[in-house]
Coordinates of C-alpha atoms in Angstrom, one line a residue:
Chain A
X64 CA -0.3 0.1 -0.2
X65 CA 1.4 3.9 -1.2
X66 CA 1.9 6.1 1.9
X67 CA -1.3 8.2 0.9
X68 CA -3.2 5.7 1.2
X69 CA -2.2 4.7 4.4
X70 CA -2.3 7.7 5.4
X71 CA -5.6 8.1 4.0
X72 CA -7.1 5.7 5.6
X73 CA -5.4 6.0 8.9
X74 CA -7.5 9.4 8.9
X75 CA -10.8 7.4 8.1
X76 CA -10.4 4.9 10.9
X77 CA -9.9 8.1 13.8
X78 CA -12.4 9.9 12.2
X79 CA -14.9 7.2 11.8
X80 CA -14.2 7.1 15.9
X81 CA -13.7 9.9 17.0
X82 CA -16.9 10.9 15.6
X83 CA -18.8 8.3 17.0
X84 CA -17.8 9.2 20.6
X85 CA -19.1 12.9 18.9
X86 CA -22.1 11.1 18.9
X87 CA -22.1 9.9 21.6
X88 CA -21.6 12.4 24.2
X89 CA -23.3 15.4 22.0
X90 CA -26.6 12.8 22.1
X91 CA -26.4 12.5 26.3
X92 CA -25.8 16.7 25.9
X93 CA -28.8 16.6 24.1
X94 CA -30.9 14.8 26.2
X95 CA -30.3 16.3 29.5
X96 CA -30.5 19.8 27.7
X97 CA -33.9 19.4 27.0
X98 CA -34.7 18.1 30.0
X99 CA -33.5 20.8 32.0
X100 CA -34.4 23.2 29.8
X101 CA -38.0 22.3 29.4
X102 CA -37.9 21.1 33.6
X103 CA -36.3 24.0 35.0
X104 CA -39.3 26.8 34.6
X105 CA -42.1 24.6 36.5
X106 CA -39.1 24.0 39.3
X107 CA -39.8 26.3 42.7
X108 CA -40.1 26.2 45.8
X109 CA -44.2 25.6 46.3
X110 CA -43.8 22.7 43.2
X111 CA -41.0 20.2 45.9
X112 CA -43.5 20.7 49.0
X113 CA -46.2 21.0 48.2
X114 CA -48.6 17.1 47.4
X115 CA -50.5 17.3 44.1
X116 CA -53.6 18.7 42.7
X117 CA -57.3 18.7 40.3
X118 CA -55.5 15.6 39.2
X119 CA -51.6 16.3 38.4
X120 CA -52.2 19.1 36.9
X121 CA -51.5 21.4 39.6
X122 CA -49.4 21.3 43.4
X123 CA -46.5 19.9 43.6
X124 CA -44.5 16.6 43.9
X125 CA -43.6 16.4 47.6
X126 CA -45.2 12.8 48.1
X127 CA -43.4 11.3 45.8
X128 CA -39.6 13.2 46.6
X129 CA -40.4 11.8 50.6
X130 CA -40.9 8.4 49.8
X131 CA -38.5 8.3 47.1
X132 CA -36.4 9.3 50.3
X133 CA -38.0 6.9 52.2
X134 CA -37.3 4.3 50.0
X135 CA -33.6 4.5 49.7
X136 CA -32.6 5.1 53.4
X137 CA -35.1 2.2 54.3
X138 CA -32.4 -0.2 51.2
X139 CA -29.2 2.0 52.7
X140 CA -30.2 0.4 56.2
X141 CA -30.4 -3.5 54.8
X142 CA -27.4 -3.4 52.4
X143 CA -24.7 -1.3 53.2
X144 CA -23.9 -3.4 56.7
X145 CA -24.5 -6.5 53.8
X146 CA -22.5 -5.1 51.7
X147 CA -19.8 -4.1 53.6
X148 CA -20.1 -7.8 55.6
X149 CA -20.0 -9.7 52.4
X150 CA -16.8 -7.8 50.9
X151 CA -14.9 -7.9 53.6
X152 CA -15.9 -12.1 54.1
X153 CA -14.6 -11.6 50.8
X154 CA -12.0 -9.8 51.8
X155 CA -10.0 -10.5 54.9
X156 CA -12.3 -14.1 56.2
X157 CA -12.6 -16.1 52.8
X158 CA -9.0 -18.6 52.8
X159 CA -7.6 -18.5 50.5
X160 CA -9.4 -20.4 46.8
X161 CA -12.3 -21.4 48.8
X162 CA -15.1 -22.3 47.3
X163 CA -17.9 -20.2 49.5
X164 CA -15.8 -17.4 47.7
X165 CA -15.7 -18.4 44.4
X166 CA -19.7 -18.9 44.2
X167 CA -20.1 -15.6 46.2
X168 CA -17.9 -14.1 44.3
X169 CA -20.0 -15.4 40.9
X170 CA -23.7 -15.4 42.4
X171 CA -22.8 -11.2 42.6
X172 CA -21.8 -10.7 39.6
X173 CA -25.2 -12.5 37.9
X174 CA -27.0 -10.6 40.8
X175 CA -25.9 -7.6 39.0
X176 CA -27.3 -8.9 35.8
X177 CA -31.0 -9.9 36.9
X178 CA -33.0 -7.8 34.8
X179 CA -35.0 -4.8 37.4
X180 CA -38.2 -6.3 36.2
X181 CA -37.2 -10.2 37.6
X182 CA -36.2 -8.4 40.9
X183 CA -40.2 -7.3 40.2
X184 CA -41.3 -10.8 40.1
X185 CA -39.4 -11.8 43.4
X186 CA -40.1 -9.0 45.0
X187 CA -44.1 -10.3 44.2
X188 CA -44.1 -13.8 44.7
X189 CA -40.6 -13.7 47.6
X190 CA -41.2 -10.9 50.3
X191 CA -45.3 -10.0 49.4
X192 CA -47.1 -13.8 48.8
X193 CA -44.8 -15.9 51.3
X194 CA -43.0 -13.6 53.3
X195 CA -45.7 -11.2 53.6
X196 CA -47.9 -13.7 54.7
X197 CA -46.3 -15.8 56.8
X198 CA -46.1 -12.2 59.4
X199 CA -49.8 -11.8 59.1
X200 CA -49.9 -15.6 60.1
X201 CA -47.7 -15.5 62.5
X202 CA -48.5 -12.6 63.8
X203 CA -51.8 -10.9 62.9
X204 CA -53.6 -14.0 63.1
X205 CA -53.7 -13.7 59.3
X206 CA -55.3 -10.5 59.5
X207 CA -53.8 -8.2 56.1
X208 CA -51.4 -6.5 57.2
X209 CA -47.5 -7.4 55.8
X210 CA -48.9 -9.7 52.5
X211 CA -48.9 -7.2 50.4
X212 CA -47.2 -4.4 47.9
X213 CA -45.2 -2.4 51.5
X214 CA -42.4 0.0 51.1
X215 CA -40.8 -2.2 53.4
X216 CA -41.4 -5.2 50.5
X217 CA -39.7 -2.3 47.9
X218 CA -37.1 -1.0 49.7
X219 CA -36.0 -4.7 50.4
X220 CA -36.2 -5.9 47.4
X221 CA -34.0 -2.8 45.9
X222 CA -31.5 -3.8 48.2
X223 CA -31.1 -7.7 47.1
X224 CA -30.5 -4.6 43.4
X225 CA -28.4 -2.4 45.2
X226 CA -26.3 -5.7 47.1
X227 CA -23.4 -5.6 43.8
X228 CA -23.2 -2.1 43.9
X229 CA -22.1 -1.5 47.4
X230 CA -20.2 -5.3 47.3
X231 CA -17.2 -4.0 44.9
X232 CA -16.6 -1.0 45.9
X233 CA -16.6 -1.7 49.5
X234 CA -13.5 -4.8 48.1
X235 CA -12.2 -1.8 46.0
X236 CA -11.5 -0.2 49.3
X237 CA -10.3 -2.9 51.6
X238 CA -7.4 -4.5 48.5
X239 CA -6.0 -1.1 48.5
X240 CA -5.7 -0.7 52.4
X241 CA -1.3 -1.9 52.2
X242 CA -0.6 -5.2 54.1
X243 CA 1.4 -3.8 56.8
X244 CA -1.4 -2.5 58.2
X245 CA -2.8 -6.0 59.2
X246 CA 0.5 -6.7 60.6
X247 CA 1.2 -4.8 62.5
X248 CA -2.9 -4.9 64.3
X249 CA -1.9 -8.2 63.9
X250 CA 1.8 -8.0 65.9
X251 CA 0.3 -6.2 68.3
X252 CA -1.6 -8.2 68.7
X253 CA -5.4 -7.3 67.5
X254 CA -7.6 -9.9 67.1
X255 CA -8.7 -11.1 63.1
X256 CA -12.0 -8.6 64.1
X257 CA -10.0 -5.9 66.4
X258 CA -7.7 -6.2 63.3
X259 CA -10.6 -4.8 60.7
X260 CA -13.1 -2.5 63.0
X261 CA -10.4 -0.6 64.1
X262 CA -7.4 -0.9 61.1
X263 CA -9.9 -1.6 58.1
X264 CA -12.8 -0.8 58.0
X265 CA -11.8 3.5 59.1
X266 CA -9.2 3.8 56.0
X267 CA -12.7 2.2 54.0
X268 CA -14.5 4.4 55.1
X269 CA -14.5 6.7 51.8
X270 CA -15.0 3.6 49.6
X271 CA -18.1 2.4 51.4
X272 CA -20.0 5.3 51.0
X273 CA -18.8 5.2 46.9
X274 CA -20.4 2.2 47.1
X275 CA -23.6 3.3 49.0
X276 CA -23.3 6.6 47.4
X277 CA -24.0 5.0 44.1
X278 CA -26.7 2.3 45.2
X279 CA -29.2 4.7 46.3
X280 CA -28.9 6.5 42.6
X281 CA -29.7 3.4 41.7
X282 CA -32.5 2.3 43.8
X283 CA -33.6 6.4 42.8
X284 CA -33.8 6.0 39.9
X285 CA -35.0 2.2 39.1
X286 CA -39.1 1.3 38.3
X287 CA -39.0 -1.7 37.5
X288 CA -38.1 -3.5 40.7
X289 CA -41.9 -0.7 42.9
X290 CA -43.8 -1.4 39.7
X291 CA -46.0 -4.2 41.9
X292 CA -44.1 -3.9 45.9
X293 CA -45.6 -1.2 46.8
X294 CA -45.9 2.1 44.0
X295 CA -48.6 4.4 44.4
X296 CA -49.2 6.3 41.8
X297 CA -52.0 9.4 44.1
X298 CA -52.1 8.5 47.7
X299 CA -53.6 11.4 49.9
X300 CA -50.6 10.6 52.9
X301 CA -47.6 10.2 53.5
X302 CA -47.0 6.7 54.2
X303 CA -46.1 6.8 57.7
X304 CA -45.5 2.6 58.7
X305 CA -43.5 0.3 57.1
X306 CA -46.3 -1.4 55.2
X307 CA -47.7 1.1 53.3
X308 CA -47.7 2.1 50.4
X309 CA -45.9 5.1 48.3
X310 CA -45.7 7.7 46.2
X311 CA -41.6 7.2 44.2
X312 CA -41.0 9.7 40.9
X313 CA -39.8 7.7 38.8
X314 CA -42.8 5.8 38.6
X315 CA -44.5 9.3 39.2
X316 CA -42.8 10.1 35.5
X317 CA -43.9 6.6 34.8
X318 CA -47.6 6.6 35.5
X319 CA -47.5 10.6 34.5
X320 CA -45.9 9.3 30.7
X321 CA -48.6 7.4 29.4
X322 CA -51.5 7.5 31.5
X323 CA -51.9 10.9 31.8
X324 CA -55.7 11.7 31.2
X325 CA -54.9 15.6 29.4
X326 CA -51.1 15.2 28.9
X327 CA -50.3 18.9 27.7
X328 CA -52.0 19.7 31.3
X329 CA -49.5 17.9 33.2
X330 CA -46.6 18.5 30.6
X331 CA -44.6 21.3 32.5
X332 CA -45.1 18.6 35.9
X333 CA -43.3 16.1 34.0
X334 CA -40.4 17.8 32.6
X335 CA -39.8 19.6 35.7
X336 CA -40.7 15.8 37.9
X337 CA -38.5 14.1 35.2
X338 CA -35.7 17.6 36.2
X339 CA -36.0 16.6 39.8
X340 CA -34.9 13.3 39.3
X341 CA -31.9 13.9 37.1
X342 CA -30.8 16.5 39.4
X343 CA -31.3 13.7 42.0
X344 CA -29.8 11.0 40.0
X345 CA -27.3 12.9 38.9
X346 CA -25.6 15.4 42.3
X347 CA -24.9 11.6 43.8
X348 CA -23.4 9.8 41.5
X349 CA -21.3 13.3 40.8
X350 CA -20.9 13.5 44.3
X351 CA -19.8 10.0 44.3
X352 CA -16.9 9.7 41.6
X353 CA -15.3 12.7 43.6
X354 CA -15.2 11.0 46.8
X355 CA -13.5 8.4 44.8
X356 CA -11.3 10.5 43.2
X357 CA -9.9 11.8 46.2
X358 CA -9.8 8.3 47.7
X359 CA -7.1 8.3 45.3
X360 CA -5.4 10.5 45.7
X361 CA -4.7 9.9 48.9
X362 CA -3.6 6.6 48.5
X363 CA -0.9 7.7 45.9
X364 CA -0.1 10.2 47.6
X365 CA 0.9 7.4 51.3
X366 CA 1.8 5.4 49.2
Chain B
X230 CA -18.7 -13.9 76.6
X231 CA -14.8 -15.1 75.7
X232 CA -12.9 -12.8 73.6
X233 CA -12.7 -16.4 71.2
X234 CA -16.2 -17.1 72.3
X235 CA -17.0 -13.6 70.7
X236 CA -14.4 -14.4 67.3
X237 CA -16.2 -17.2 66.4
X238 CA -19.9 -15.9 66.5
X239 CA -18.4 -12.2 64.6
X240 CA -16.7 -14.4 62.0
X241 CA -20.0 -16.3 61.4
X242 CA -22.6 -13.5 61.0
X243 CA -19.5 -12.4 59.0
X244 CA -19.8 -16.1 57.1
X245 CA -23.4 -16.3 57.0
X246 CA -24.4 -12.2 55.6
X247 CA -22.0 -13.2 52.3
X248 CA -23.8 -16.7 51.9
X249 CA -26.2 -14.7 51.5
X250 CA -25.2 -12.9 47.3
X251 CA -25.7 -16.2 46.7
X252 CA -29.5 -17.4 48.6
X253 CA -30.5 -14.5 47.2
X254 CA -29.6 -15.4 44.2
X255 CA -31.4 -18.9 44.3
X256 CA -34.6 -17.8 46.0
X257 CA -35.0 -15.6 43.8
X258 CA -34.7 -18.7 41.2
X259 CA -36.7 -20.3 42.9
X260 CA -39.8 -18.5 43.7
X261 CA -39.6 -17.1 40.2
X262 CA -39.4 -20.8 38.3
X263 CA -42.7 -22.2 41.5
X264 CA -44.8 -19.3 39.9
X265 CA -43.4 -20.6 36.9
X266 CA -44.6 -24.1 37.3
X267 CA -47.6 -24.5 36.8
X268 CA -47.5 -23.7 33.5
X269 CA -45.5 -27.2 33.1
X270 CA -46.6 -29.3 35.6
X271 CA -50.7 -28.2 36.9
X272 CA -53.2 -30.0 34.6
X273 CA -56.0 -27.1 34.5
X274 CA -53.0 -24.5 34.1
X275 CA -51.7 -26.1 30.9
X276 CA -55.1 -27.0 29.7
X277 CA -55.6 -23.7 28.8
X278 CA -51.3 -21.8 28.6
X279 CA -49.6 -24.8 27.8
X280 CA -46.7 -25.4 26.3
X281 CA -48.2 -25.9 22.5
X282 CA -50.3 -23.0 23.4
X283 CA -47.4 -20.9 24.4
X284 CA -44.7 -21.9 21.7
X285 CA -47.3 -24.1 18.5
X286 CA -49.7 -21.9 16.2
X287 CA -53.6 -22.3 17.6
X288 CA -56.7 -21.8 16.6
X289 CA -59.6 -20.0 18.9
X290 CA -62.0 -22.0 16.9
X291 CA -61.3 -25.5 15.2
X292 CA -62.9 -23.2 12.2
X293 CA -60.3 -19.8 12.0
X294 CA -56.9 -20.5 10.5
X295 CA -54.8 -21.4 13.1
X296 CA -52.1 -18.3 14.3
X297 CA -50.4 -16.9 17.0
X298 CA -51.6 -14.2 19.3
X299 CA -51.2 -13.4 23.2
X300 CA -54.2 -11.9 23.2
X301 CA -54.0 -13.0 27.7
X302 CA -58.0 -11.4 28.3
X303 CA -59.9 -11.6 26.0
X304 CA -62.9 -14.2 25.8
X305 CA -60.7 -17.1 24.9
X306 CA -56.7 -16.4 26.2
X307 CA -54.6 -16.7 24.2
X308 CA -50.8 -17.2 25.6
X309 CA -48.9 -17.3 22.5
X310 CA -45.2 -15.9 23.2
X311 CA -44.5 -15.8 19.3
X312 CA -45.8 -12.4 18.9
X313 CA -43.6 -10.8 22.1
X314 CA -40.4 -13.1 21.4
X315 CA -40.0 -11.5 17.8
X316 CA -40.4 -8.8 20.1
X317 CA -38.1 -8.2 22.2
X318 CA -35.6 -9.4 19.4
X319 CA -36.7 -6.9 17.0
X320 CA -35.9 -4.2 20.3
X321 CA -33.1 -6.3 21.0
X322 CA -31.8 -6.3 17.0
X323 CA -32.1 -1.9 16.4
X324 CA -30.8 -1.3 19.4
X325 CA -27.2 -3.5 19.0
X326 CA -27.6 -2.2 15.9
X327 CA -27.0 1.5 17.0
X328 CA -25.2 1.4 20.2
X329 CA -22.0 -1.6 19.3
X330 CA -20.2 1.2 16.1
X331 CA -20.3 3.4 18.6
X332 CA -20.3 2.1 21.8
X333 CA -17.1 0.1 20.6
X334 CA -16.0 3.3 18.3
X335 CA -15.7 5.5 21.2
X336 CA -14.2 3.1 23.2
X337 CA -11.5 2.3 20.3
X338 CA -11.0 6.8 20.4
X339 CA -11.3 7.2 23.7
X340 CA -8.3 3.8 24.7
X341 CA -6.2 4.3 21.3
X342 CA -6.2 7.9 20.2
X343 CA -8.1 10.2 22.3
X344 CA -5.0 12.0 24.4
X345 CA -5.0 12.0 27.9
X346 CA -7.2 14.9 28.4
X347 CA -9.7 14.2 26.6
X348 CA -9.5 10.3 27.7
X349 CA -10.9 12.3 31.3
X350 CA -13.7 14.6 29.1
X351 CA -15.1 11.7 27.3
X352 CA -14.9 8.8 29.9
X353 CA -17.0 10.8 32.8
X354 CA -19.6 12.0 29.1
X355 CA -19.8 8.9 28.4
X356 CA -20.4 7.1 31.9
X357 CA -23.6 10.4 32.7
X358 CA -25.1 8.3 30.8
X359 CA -25.5 5.2 32.5
X360 CA -26.5 6.9 35.7
X361 CA -29.4 8.2 33.4
X362 CA -32.5 5.8 35.7
X363 CA -34.7 3.9 31.8
X364 CA -37.5 5.6 32.8
X365 CA -36.1 8.9 32.3
X366 CA -34.7 8.0 29.2
X367 CA -38.2 5.5 28.6
X368 CA -39.8 9.1 28.9
X369 CA -37.4 11.1 26.4
X370 CA -38.3 8.1 23.4
X371 CA -41.9 8.5 24.1
X372 CA -42.1 11.7 24.4
X373 CA -39.1 13.8 22.4
X374 CA -37.2 10.8 20.0
X375 CA -40.2 9.1 18.8
X376 CA -42.1 12.7 16.7
X377 CA -38.6 13.4 15.0
X378 CA -37.8 10.1 14.1
X379 CA -41.6 9.9 12.8
X380 CA -40.7 12.4 11.2
X381 CA -37.8 12.4 9.5
X382 CA -39.0 9.1 8.2
X383 CA -42.4 9.0 7.4
X384 CA -43.5 6.4 9.9
X385 CA -46.8 5.5 10.6
X386 CA -46.9 4.2 13.9
X387 CA -45.3 7.0 16.7
X388 CA -44.3 4.3 18.9
X389 CA -42.5 1.5 16.8
X390 CA -39.0 -1.1 17.0
X391 CA -36.4 2.2 15.0
X392 CA -37.8 4.0 18.4
X393 CA -37.3 2.4 21.0
X394 CA -33.9 -0.4 19.9
X395 CA -32.5 3.2 20.1
X396 CA -33.4 4.8 23.5
X397 CA -32.7 1.3 24.6
X398 CA -29.2 1.4 22.0
X399 CA -29.0 4.5 25.0
X400 CA -28.8 2.0 27.7
X401 CA -27.1 0.4 26.1
X402 CA -23.9 2.5 25.0
X403 CA -22.3 2.7 28.2
X404 CA -22.3 -1.1 29.1
X405 CA -20.8 -1.6 25.7
X406 CA -18.5 1.4 25.7
X407 CA -17.4 0.7 29.3
X408 CA -15.8 -3.0 29.2
X409 CA -15.3 -2.1 25.6
X410 CA -12.4 0.2 27.3
X411 CA -11.7 -1.9 29.9
X412 CA -10.1 -4.3 27.9
X413 CA -8.7 -2.1 25.2
X414 CA -6.9 -0.2 28.3
X415 CA -5.7 -3.8 29.3
X416 CA -3.6 -4.5 26.4
X417 CA 0.0 -4.0 27.6
X418 CA 1.7 -0.2 25.9
X419 CA 4.5 -3.0 24.7
X420 CA 2.5 -4.2 22.3
X421 CA 1.1 -0.7 20.9
X422 CA 5.6 -0.2 21.2
X423 CA 6.2 -2.9 19.3
X424 CA 3.8 -2.6 16.3
X425 CA 4.9 1.0 15.8
X426 CA 8.6 0.2 16.0
X427 CA 8.2 -2.0 13.4
X428 CA 6.6 0.5 11.1
X429 CA 3.1 -0.1 11.4
X430 CA 1.2 3.2 11.8
X431 CA -1.8 4.2 14.5
X432 CA -4.9 3.0 12.4
X433 CA -2.9 -0.5 11.9
X434 CA -1.9 -0.6 15.3
X435 CA -5.4 -0.6 17.0
X436 CA -6.7 -2.1 14.0
X437 CA -4.6 -5.3 13.2
X438 CA -2.2 -6.1 17.4
X439 CA -4.8 -4.1 19.8
X440 CA -8.2 -5.5 18.4
X441 CA -7.2 -8.4 17.6
X442 CA -5.9 -8.8 21.4
X443 CA -8.3 -7.3 22.9
X444 CA -10.9 -9.6 21.0
X445 CA -12.5 -11.3 24.1
X446 CA -13.3 -7.8 26.0
X447 CA -15.1 -7.2 23.1
X448 CA -16.8 -10.0 22.7
X449 CA -17.2 -9.5 26.0
X450 CA -18.6 -6.5 26.2
X451 CA -21.2 -6.8 22.8
X452 CA -22.9 -9.9 24.7
X453 CA -23.4 -8.5 28.1
X454 CA -24.5 -5.2 26.1
X455 CA -27.4 -7.5 25.3
X456 CA -28.6 -9.1 28.1
X457 CA -28.5 -5.9 29.2
X458 CA -30.9 -4.9 26.4
X459 CA -33.1 -8.2 26.4
X460 CA -34.0 -6.9 30.3
X461 CA -33.8 -3.9 30.1
X462 CA -38.4 -3.2 30.8
X463 CA -38.8 0.0 31.5
X464 CA -37.5 1.6 28.4
X465 CA -39.7 -0.3 26.6
X466 CA -42.3 -0.2 27.7
X467 CA -42.9 2.9 27.2
X468 CA -41.6 3.5 24.2
X469 CA -42.2 0.9 22.0
X470 CA -46.1 0.8 20.8
X471 CA -46.5 -2.1 23.5
X472 CA -49.0 -4.1 20.5
X473 CA -48.5 -6.9 21.0
X474 CA -48.3 -7.5 16.8
X475 CA -45.7 -10.4 14.0
X476 CA -44.7 -8.4 12.4
X477 CA -40.7 -8.0 11.9
X478 CA -40.7 -4.1 10.3
X479 CA -38.7 -2.2 11.8
X480 CA -41.4 0.8 11.5
X481 CA -44.1 -1.6 13.9
X482 CA -45.7 -1.1 17.6
X483 CA -43.6 -3.8 19.5
X484 CA -43.6 -5.8 22.8
X485 CA -41.6 -7.0 24.7
X486 CA -41.4 -9.5 26.8
X487 CA -40.3 -7.5 29.2
X488 CA -42.7 -5.2 29.0
X489 CA -45.4 -6.9 29.1
X490 CA -44.8 -8.9 32.7
X491 CA -44.7 -5.1 33.5
X492 CA -47.8 -3.5 31.7
X493 CA -49.7 -7.1 32.7
X494 CA -49.1 -8.7 36.3
X495 CA -50.6 -5.7 38.1
X496 CA -54.2 -6.6 37.5
X497 CA -54.1 -10.3 37.2
X498 CA -56.2 -12.3 39.4
X499 CA -53.1 -14.2 40.7
X500 CA -53.7 -17.7 40.4
X501 CA -54.3 -17.7 38.1
X502 CA -52.9 -19.5 33.9
X503 CA -52.5 -15.7 33.0
X504 CA -50.3 -14.8 36.6
X505 CA -48.2 -18.7 35.9
X506 CA -47.2 -17.4 32.1
X507 CA -45.8 -14.2 33.5
X508 CA -43.5 -15.6 35.8
X509 CA -42.4 -18.0 33.1
X510 CA -41.9 -15.8 31.0
X511 CA -39.4 -14.1 34.0
X512 CA -38.5 -17.4 34.7
X513 CA -37.4 -17.8 31.0
X514 CA -36.2 -14.1 31.0
X515 CA -33.6 -14.5 33.7
X516 CA -33.1 -18.3 32.6
X517 CA -31.5 -16.1 29.5
X518 CA -29.7 -12.9 30.8
X519 CA -28.7 -15.9 33.6
X520 CA -27.0 -17.4 30.9
X521 CA -25.5 -14.5 28.9
X522 CA -23.7 -13.1 31.5
X523 CA -21.6 -16.0 31.7
X524 CA -20.9 -15.7 28.7
X525 CA -20.2 -12.9 29.1
X526 CA -17.4 -13.0 32.1
X527 CA -16.0 -16.1 30.9
X528 CA -14.7 -14.3 27.8
X529 CA -13.9 -11.3 30.9
X530 CA -11.5 -14.4 32.4
X531 CA -10.0 -15.8 28.9
X532 CA -9.3 -11.8 28.1
X533 CA -6.8 -11.4 31.7
X534 CA -5.5 -14.6 31.0
X535 CA -4.7 -14.8 27.2
X536 CA -3.6 -10.8 28.2
X537 CA -1.1 -12.2 31.5
X538 CA 0.1 -15.1 29.9
X539 CA 1.2 -13.3 27.0
X540 CA 3.6 -11.4 29.4
X541 CA 5.9 -13.9 30.8

C-alpha cells in the first residue's frame, strides 16, 4: 500500500471512531439539555414542598420526593451492612482458594445482571406472597397487614438489586489498604475482628460511602422493581409505617407519561419531575465520583 | 463471653452475610420458577396455557385459521409467546445495531487515539449516560424522540421498533463502552510500542494488534450489552407502543417479554393461568440473562488469562 493510502485510511479510521465518540457525547448533552431546558421553568419551592392537586395538573411532588427518600433510606439500612460484611468476608476472612468465595463472587456478578423486572417479580413472589403472608399468619392471626405491597418490601427488593454495587466498591476500598497495616495490627496482638474494626473499616469508609451513594442513586432511579411491590400513583397521606404504600419520583414519571388523561396539562409538571429525578441521581453520582477520585489521590500520595 | 467465642460469633455472622448473596440469587430462581411451574405441571393451567399453547400456532375455533396471538384477557385467552419473542428480538437487534458501532468506536477512539486530557472528558461523559435512570430515557423516547423519528422517516406509527430500539441502545452504550474500553486499555503498552517500532501506523496498530489482542473483552462487551437489552423494561414499556403483533418490520409497534410482565402483572388474578404465564416469562428472562452473563464473564476471564499469560 502506498504511503498516501495508508495516511487516508488512518485519517478515515480515526475520524470514524472520533465521530462515534462525539455522537454519543452529543446525544447525552442533547437529552440532558432538553430536559433541563423544559424542566427548569416549572420548578419552584412550592412545587417541591406541596402535594399534587386537581388530578396531577396542579400542585407539587412532595409526596413522591418523600417516598423516594424513605425508600432509599430503608434500602440503605438493609444493603450497607450486608454488602460490607460480604466484602469483608471475601477480602479478609475467606481462606485462599475457598469454594464459597468463588460461589459468592459468581452470585454477585450474576445478581448484577438480573433484569430489574425480574427483581420485581421476586419481590412479589417472595417478600409479599411468602414472607408477608407468613408474618400476617404468625403475628396478626391472618389479618392482612404485611401480605400486600408495602414500602418495606420495595426497599428490600431494591436492596438485593443494589447489593453488588456496595460489595464491589467496598472490596475495592479494602484491597488498597496496605498489607503492612494488617500485619502491624496482628503484631500488636489484635484479633482478626479488632483488625477489621479498628484498622480496615476506618480506612475503607470512603469506599463504602462511594458504594452507598452509587446504590442510592441506582435505587432512586429504578422503577421496574417497585411496580408491584409498593409504589402507588396517588396517596392522600404520606407513608408512616413500614407496611404502607408510597409515591415515588420514577414511578410518578412513568404513570404521568403513559396514563395521563390530559397530556398537555401535565406536561410542565412531568418535565419538572424528570428534572428533579435527574438532578437527584446526578448529584449523587457526581459526589461518588469526586469522593472516589479523592480517595485514589490520597492513596497514591500515601505510597 | 470470652474473647475467642466473640471472635467466632462475629466470623459466623460475616460468613452468613456473605452467603446471603448466593441465597438471594437462588431464592430469585426458586420463587419465580415455583410460580412458573404450573405452566408445565398443573393440568388446569396447561389446558389454557401449556407449552403447546405458548409456542405452537393455535386456532380458538376449529373453523378459524391457526395463528400466533397474545390476547390474555380476551373471551378465549390466547397466550402465544411468539409475538413477544419477536418483539424482544426486534427491539434488541435495533438497539445493538445502533449502540455497538457507536460504543465500540468511542471505546477505540478513547483508548487508542484520544490524548489523555480528552479521555478524561470522554469517559465521565459516557458514564453520565449510565447514570440516567431508564424511566427517564423511556420518557425522552416517548415524548420527544418518537415525534422526530416519525417526521424524519415518515412512519405510520409514532411508537415503533426503531424508536424503542434507539432508546434501548442509549441504555446499552455505556455498558458496551465501559467493558470494551477496559479490555482495550488492558492490552499492554509494549504491544503498541512493538507495532509502531515495526513501522505500523496508529491505525494499523489499533486494527491489527490491539483489537485482536482485546477481542475476548470486546466480545464480552457485546454479550453483556445484549443481555442488558433483552432484560431492560421501562424503556421498551414506554417507547415501543406495546402492541403484541407478529411482525418483522422495524416500523411497526412491538411488545417485549419484559414490558408484558410490567404492564400486566398489576391487574392479573393471583393464581390464574395468566399469572403463571407471566412468571414463566420471568423465568425465561432470568435464565437467558444468567446465561449471557456467564458467557460474558467467561470471555472477560479469557482476556485476563491471555494478556497475563503473554506477558511472561
